[in-house]
Coordinates of C-alpha atoms in Angstrom, one line a residue:
Chain K
M991 CA -43.6 -7.4 20.2
S992 CA -45.6 -6.1 23.1
T993 CA -45.5 -2.5 21.8
E994 CA -47.3 -3.4 18.4
T995 CA -50.8 -2.2 18.3
N996 CA -53.4 -4.9 17.7
W997 CA -55.3 -3.2 14.9
D998 CA -57.8 -6.1 14.4
A999 CA -58.8 -6.0 18.0
L1000 CA -59.1 -2.2 18.0
Q1001 CA -61.3 -2.2 14.9
A1002 CA -63.5 -4.8 16.4
A1003 CA -63.9 -2.7 19.5
E1004 CA -64.8 0.4 17.5
K1005 CA -67.4 -1.4 15.6
L1006 CA -69.3 -2.1 18.9
N1007 CA -69.1 1.7 19.8
Q1008 CA -70.9 2.8 16.7
P1009 CA -71.9 6.4 17.1
E1010 CA -75.1 6.1 14.9
T1011 CA -77.6 5.6 17.7
Q1012 CA -81.3 6.3 17.0
A1013 CA -81.1 9.6 18.9
E1014 CA -78.2 10.8 16.7
R1015 CA -79.9 9.7 13.5
R1016 CA -83.0 11.7 14.5
A1017 CA -80.8 14.7 15.3
P1018 CA -81.1 17.8 13.0
A1019 CA -78.5 17.8 10.2
R1020 CA -76.4 20.7 11.7
Q1021 CA -75.6 18.6 14.7
R1022 CA -74.4 15.7 12.7
T1023 CA -71.8 17.6 10.6
S1024 CA -68.3 17.8 11.8
S1025 CA -65.2 19.6 10.5
N1026 CA -61.6 18.6 10.1
V1027 CA -60.1 21.8 11.2
E1028 CA -58.3 20.4 14.2
L1029 CA -56.9 17.6 12.0
Y1030 CA -55.5 20.0 9.4
S1031 CA -54.1 22.3 12.0
W1032 CA -52.3 19.3 13.5
I1033 CA -51.0 18.3 10.2
Y1034 CA -50.0 21.9 9.3
M1035 CA -47.9 22.2 12.6
R1036 CA -45.8 19.2 11.6
V1037 CA -45.4 20.0 7.8
S1038 CA -44.8 23.7 8.4
G1039 CA -42.5 22.8 11.4
I1040 CA -40.2 20.7 9.2
L1041 CA -40.0 23.4 6.5
L1042 CA -39.4 26.0 9.1
V1043 CA -36.5 24.0 10.6
L1044 CA -34.7 24.2 7.3
L1045 CA -35.7 27.9 6.5
I1046 CA -34.9 29.2 10.0
F1047 CA -31.6 27.2 10.5
G1048 CA -30.4 28.6 7.2
H1049 CA -31.5 32.1 8.3
L1050 CA -29.6 31.8 11.6
I1051 CA -26.5 30.5 9.9
V1052 CA -26.4 33.5 7.5
M1053 CA -27.1 36.0 10.2
H1054 CA -25.1 34.6 13.1
L1055 CA -22.4 32.3 11.9
L1056 CA -21.1 33.7 8.6
E1057 CA -18.6 36.5 8.3
G1058 CA -18.9 38.6 11.5
G1059 CA -22.3 37.7 12.7
V1060 CA -25.1 39.9 13.4
S1061 CA -23.0 43.0 13.9
R1062 CA -22.6 43.3 10.1
V1063 CA -26.5 43.5 9.6
N1064 CA -27.5 46.9 8.5
F1065 CA -29.6 48.5 5.8
A1066 CA -26.9 47.9 3.2
F1067 CA -26.7 44.3 4.2
V1068 CA -30.5 43.9 3.8
A1069 CA -30.4 45.7 0.6
G1070 CA -27.9 43.2 -0.9
R1071 CA -30.0 40.2 0.3
W1072 CA -33.4 41.5 -0.8
A1073 CA -32.0 42.7 -4.2
G1074 CA -33.1 39.4 -5.7
P1075 CA -36.1 37.1 -5.4
F1076 CA -34.4 34.2 -3.7
W1077 CA -33.9 35.7 -0.3
Q1078 CA -37.1 37.8 -0.6
T1079 CA -39.0 34.5 -1.0
W1080 CA -37.1 32.6 1.6
D1081 CA -37.7 35.3 4.2
W1082 CA -41.3 35.8 3.2
A1083 CA -41.8 32.0 3.6
I1084 CA -40.4 32.1 7.1
L1085 CA -42.8 35.0 7.8
F1086 CA -45.9 33.2 6.4
L1087 CA -45.2 29.7 7.7
A1088 CA -44.0 30.8 11.2
S1089 CA -46.8 33.3 11.8
I1090 CA -49.5 30.6 11.2
H1091 CA -47.5 27.9 13.0
G1092 CA -47.0 30.3 16.0
A1093 CA -50.6 31.6 16.0
N1094 CA -51.9 28.0 15.9
G1095 CA -49.8 27.1 18.9
M1096 CA -50.8 30.2 20.7
R1097 CA -54.5 29.4 20.0
I1098 CA -53.9 25.9 21.6
V1099 CA -52.1 27.5 24.6
I1100 CA -54.9 30.0 25.1
T1101 CA -57.5 27.3 24.9
D1102 CA -55.7 25.3 27.5
Y1103 CA -55.0 28.0 30.0
I1104 CA -57.8 30.6 29.8
R1105 CA -60.9 29.0 31.1
A1106 CA -63.4 31.9 31.3
P1107 CA -65.2 31.8 28.0
Q1108 CA -65.2 35.6 27.4
A1109 CA -61.6 36.2 28.3
R1110 CA -60.6 33.2 26.1
F1111 CA -62.6 34.7 23.2
W1112 CA -61.0 38.1 23.5
A1113 CA -57.6 36.6 24.0
K1114 CA -58.1 34.8 20.7
M1115 CA -59.3 37.9 19.0
L1116 CA -56.2 39.7 20.1
L1117 CA -54.0 36.9 18.9
Y1118 CA -55.7 36.8 15.4
T1119 CA -55.4 40.6 15.1
A1120 CA -51.7 40.5 16.0
T1121 CA -51.1 37.6 13.5
V1122 CA -52.9 39.4 10.6
F1123 CA -50.9 42.6 11.6
M1124 CA -47.6 40.7 11.4
L1125 CA -48.4 39.0 8.1
L1126 CA -49.6 42.3 6.5
L1127 CA -46.7 44.4 7.8
G1128 CA -44.1 41.8 7.0
T1129 CA -45.5 41.3 3.5
L1130 CA -45.6 45.1 2.9
T1131 CA -42.0 45.3 4.1
I1132 CA -40.7 42.8 1.7
V1133 CA -42.8 43.9 -1.3
T1134 CA -42.2 47.6 -1.0
F1135 CA -38.5 47.4 0.0
D1136 CA -36.4 49.8 -2.0
P1137 CA -32.7 49.2 -1.9
G1138 CA -32.0 52.7 -3.2
A1139 CA -33.8 54.4 -0.3
A1140 CA -30.5 54.9 1.5
L1141 CA -29.0 57.0 -1.4
P1142 CA -29.0 60.6 -0.6
R1143 CA -31.6 62.4 -2.8
F1144 CA -31.1 65.9 -1.6
Chain M
M1316 CA -43.5 16.2 30.7
F1317 CA -40.7 18.6 31.1
T1318 CA -40.0 18.3 27.3
W1319 CA -43.6 19.2 26.5
V1320 CA -43.6 22.1 29.0
L1321 CA -40.3 23.4 27.5
H1322 CA -41.8 23.0 23.9
R1323 CA -44.7 25.3 25.0
V1324 CA -42.5 27.8 26.8
T1325 CA -40.0 28.1 23.9
G1326 CA -43.0 28.3 21.4
V1327 CA -44.7 31.1 23.2
A1328 CA -41.4 33.0 23.6
L1329 CA -40.5 32.6 19.9
F1330 CA -44.0 33.9 19.0
F1331 CA -43.5 37.1 20.9
Y1332 CA -40.1 37.4 19.4
L1333 CA -41.4 37.1 15.9
F1334 CA -43.8 39.9 16.5
A1335 CA -41.0 42.2 17.7
H1336 CA -38.8 41.0 14.8
V1337 CA -41.4 41.8 12.2
L1338 CA -41.7 45.2 13.7
D1339 CA -38.1 46.1 13.8
T1340 CA -37.4 44.8 10.4
S1341 CA -40.3 46.9 9.0
L1342 CA -38.2 49.9 9.8
V1343 CA -36.3 49.1 6.7
V1344 CA -39.1 50.6 4.6
V1345 CA -39.6 53.5 7.0
N1346 CA -36.2 55.1 7.3
P1347 CA -32.9 53.3 6.6
A1348 CA -31.0 55.4 9.1
L1349 CA -33.6 54.6 11.8
Y1350 CA -33.2 50.9 11.0
D1351 CA -29.4 51.1 11.2
G1352 CA -29.8 53.0 14.6
V1353 CA -32.1 50.4 16.1
L1354 CA -29.7 47.5 15.0
E1355 CA -26.9 49.5 16.8
V1356 CA -28.9 49.3 19.9
Y1357 CA -29.1 45.5 19.4
H1358 CA -25.3 45.4 19.7
H1359 CA -25.6 46.0 23.5
P1360 CA -24.2 43.1 25.5
L1361 CA -27.5 42.5 27.4
I1362 CA -29.4 42.2 24.1
K1363 CA -26.6 40.0 22.7
L1364 CA -27.1 37.7 25.7
M1365 CA -30.9 37.6 25.1
E1366 CA -30.0 36.7 21.4
I1367 CA -28.1 33.7 22.6
G1368 CA -31.1 32.7 24.7
L1369 CA -33.3 33.1 21.5
V1370 CA -31.1 30.8 19.4
V1371 CA -31.1 28.1 22.1
A1372 CA -34.9 28.4 22.3
V1373 CA -35.1 28.0 18.5
I1374 CA -32.7 24.9 18.6
Y1375 CA -34.7 23.3 21.5
H1376 CA -38.1 23.9 19.9
A1377 CA -36.8 22.6 16.5
V1378 CA -35.1 19.5 17.7
N1379 CA -38.0 18.5 20.0
G1380 CA -40.5 19.3 17.3
I1381 CA -38.6 17.0 14.8
R1382 CA -38.9 14.1 17.4
V1383 CA -42.6 14.8 17.9
T1384 CA -43.1 14.7 14.2
L1385 CA -41.2 11.4 13.8
V1386 CA -43.3 9.9 16.6
D1387 CA -46.5 11.0 15.0
F1388 CA -45.7 10.0 11.4
W1389 CA -43.3 7.2 11.6
S1390 CA -44.7 3.8 12.5
K1391 CA -41.5 2.9 14.3
G1392 CA -41.3 6.3 16.0
S1393 CA -43.4 5.6 19.1
P1394 CA -41.6 2.4 20.3
R1395 CA -38.2 4.2 19.6
N1396 CA -39.1 7.3 21.6
R1397 CA -36.7 6.7 24.6
M1398 CA -33.8 6.3 22.1
M1399 CA -34.8 9.4 20.2
M1400 CA -34.9 11.4 23.5
R1401 CA -31.4 10.4 24.1
V1402 CA -30.3 11.3 20.5
Q1403 CA -32.3 14.6 21.0
H1404 CA -30.3 15.5 24.0
V1405 CA -27.0 14.9 22.2
V1406 CA -28.1 16.9 19.0
F1407 CA -29.4 19.7 21.2
A1408 CA -26.1 19.9 23.1
V1409 CA -24.0 19.8 19.9
L1410 CA -26.1 22.4 18.2
T1411 CA -26.2 24.7 21.3
L1412 CA -22.5 24.5 21.7
G1413 CA -22.1 25.2 17.9
A1414 CA -24.2 28.3 18.3
V1415 CA -23.2 29.6 21.8
I1416 CA -19.5 29.4 21.2
P1417 CA -19.2 31.8 18.3
M1418 CA -22.1 34.0 19.7
G1419 CA -20.4 34.0 23.1
A1420 CA -17.1 35.1 21.4
Q1421 CA -19.0 37.9 19.8
L1422 CA -20.5 38.9 23.1
A1423 CA -17.1 38.8 24.8
L1424 CA -15.8 41.0 22.0
E1425 CA -18.7 43.5 22.5
I1426 CA -18.1 43.6 26.2
S1427 CA -14.4 44.2 25.8
E1428 CA -15.0 47.0 23.4
R1429 CA -17.5 48.9 25.7
F1430 CA -16.0 48.4 29.2

């Protein structure tokens, strides 16, 4: 098949392009180290993406399609759902996975479109701040939620 | 190219939505009456219309993302990309109709109740 990759030829070609030139061997150690951050972020987007499809489609079905849709969502509805650990965990998993998935995507978009180094740096700082804020606020919301808060106390 | 652009556009939009959603849901631990009040505002037809757009954006980003993941992780994904694009368009259409019809009905109900 013409679309099959010729792995043997590719490997042979890569052998000829060995990065270990004399100049690189003489380079100080810190220049020779590399990290796998981009690789792991690439993998994370796909793995978290698949999980999020399941989690979020479930969330949308419960909120929009079942019994009356989003107009029935109020404090009492949330109190019913977050009474037990299943939906608490489900919703927190959406928060955590989606925040990192989205923040990583935004990081890539910022890197692509903001060319000026300082502006790019501060845009990323703003992004990371907003992301941490979302994670903390969302976690706090789920953990400190009190279903009895609506009951009149006075 | 267009698919890639739409994937980015929907992704950025969804990120901003997520931020707003975490904020409005956090009201649940601030004041239950305030939370209910804000959700009442969300019943307005204009906001219901934006909700439909949101769901369509989620469907697009998810379905396209699944195809991208298949191409990346499945050895037979890349040669089958054209076929998967056609399947993607069908799946997207089916899911969008499945979402827009009930949500559109609720929107129509909301409009008829207000005007």
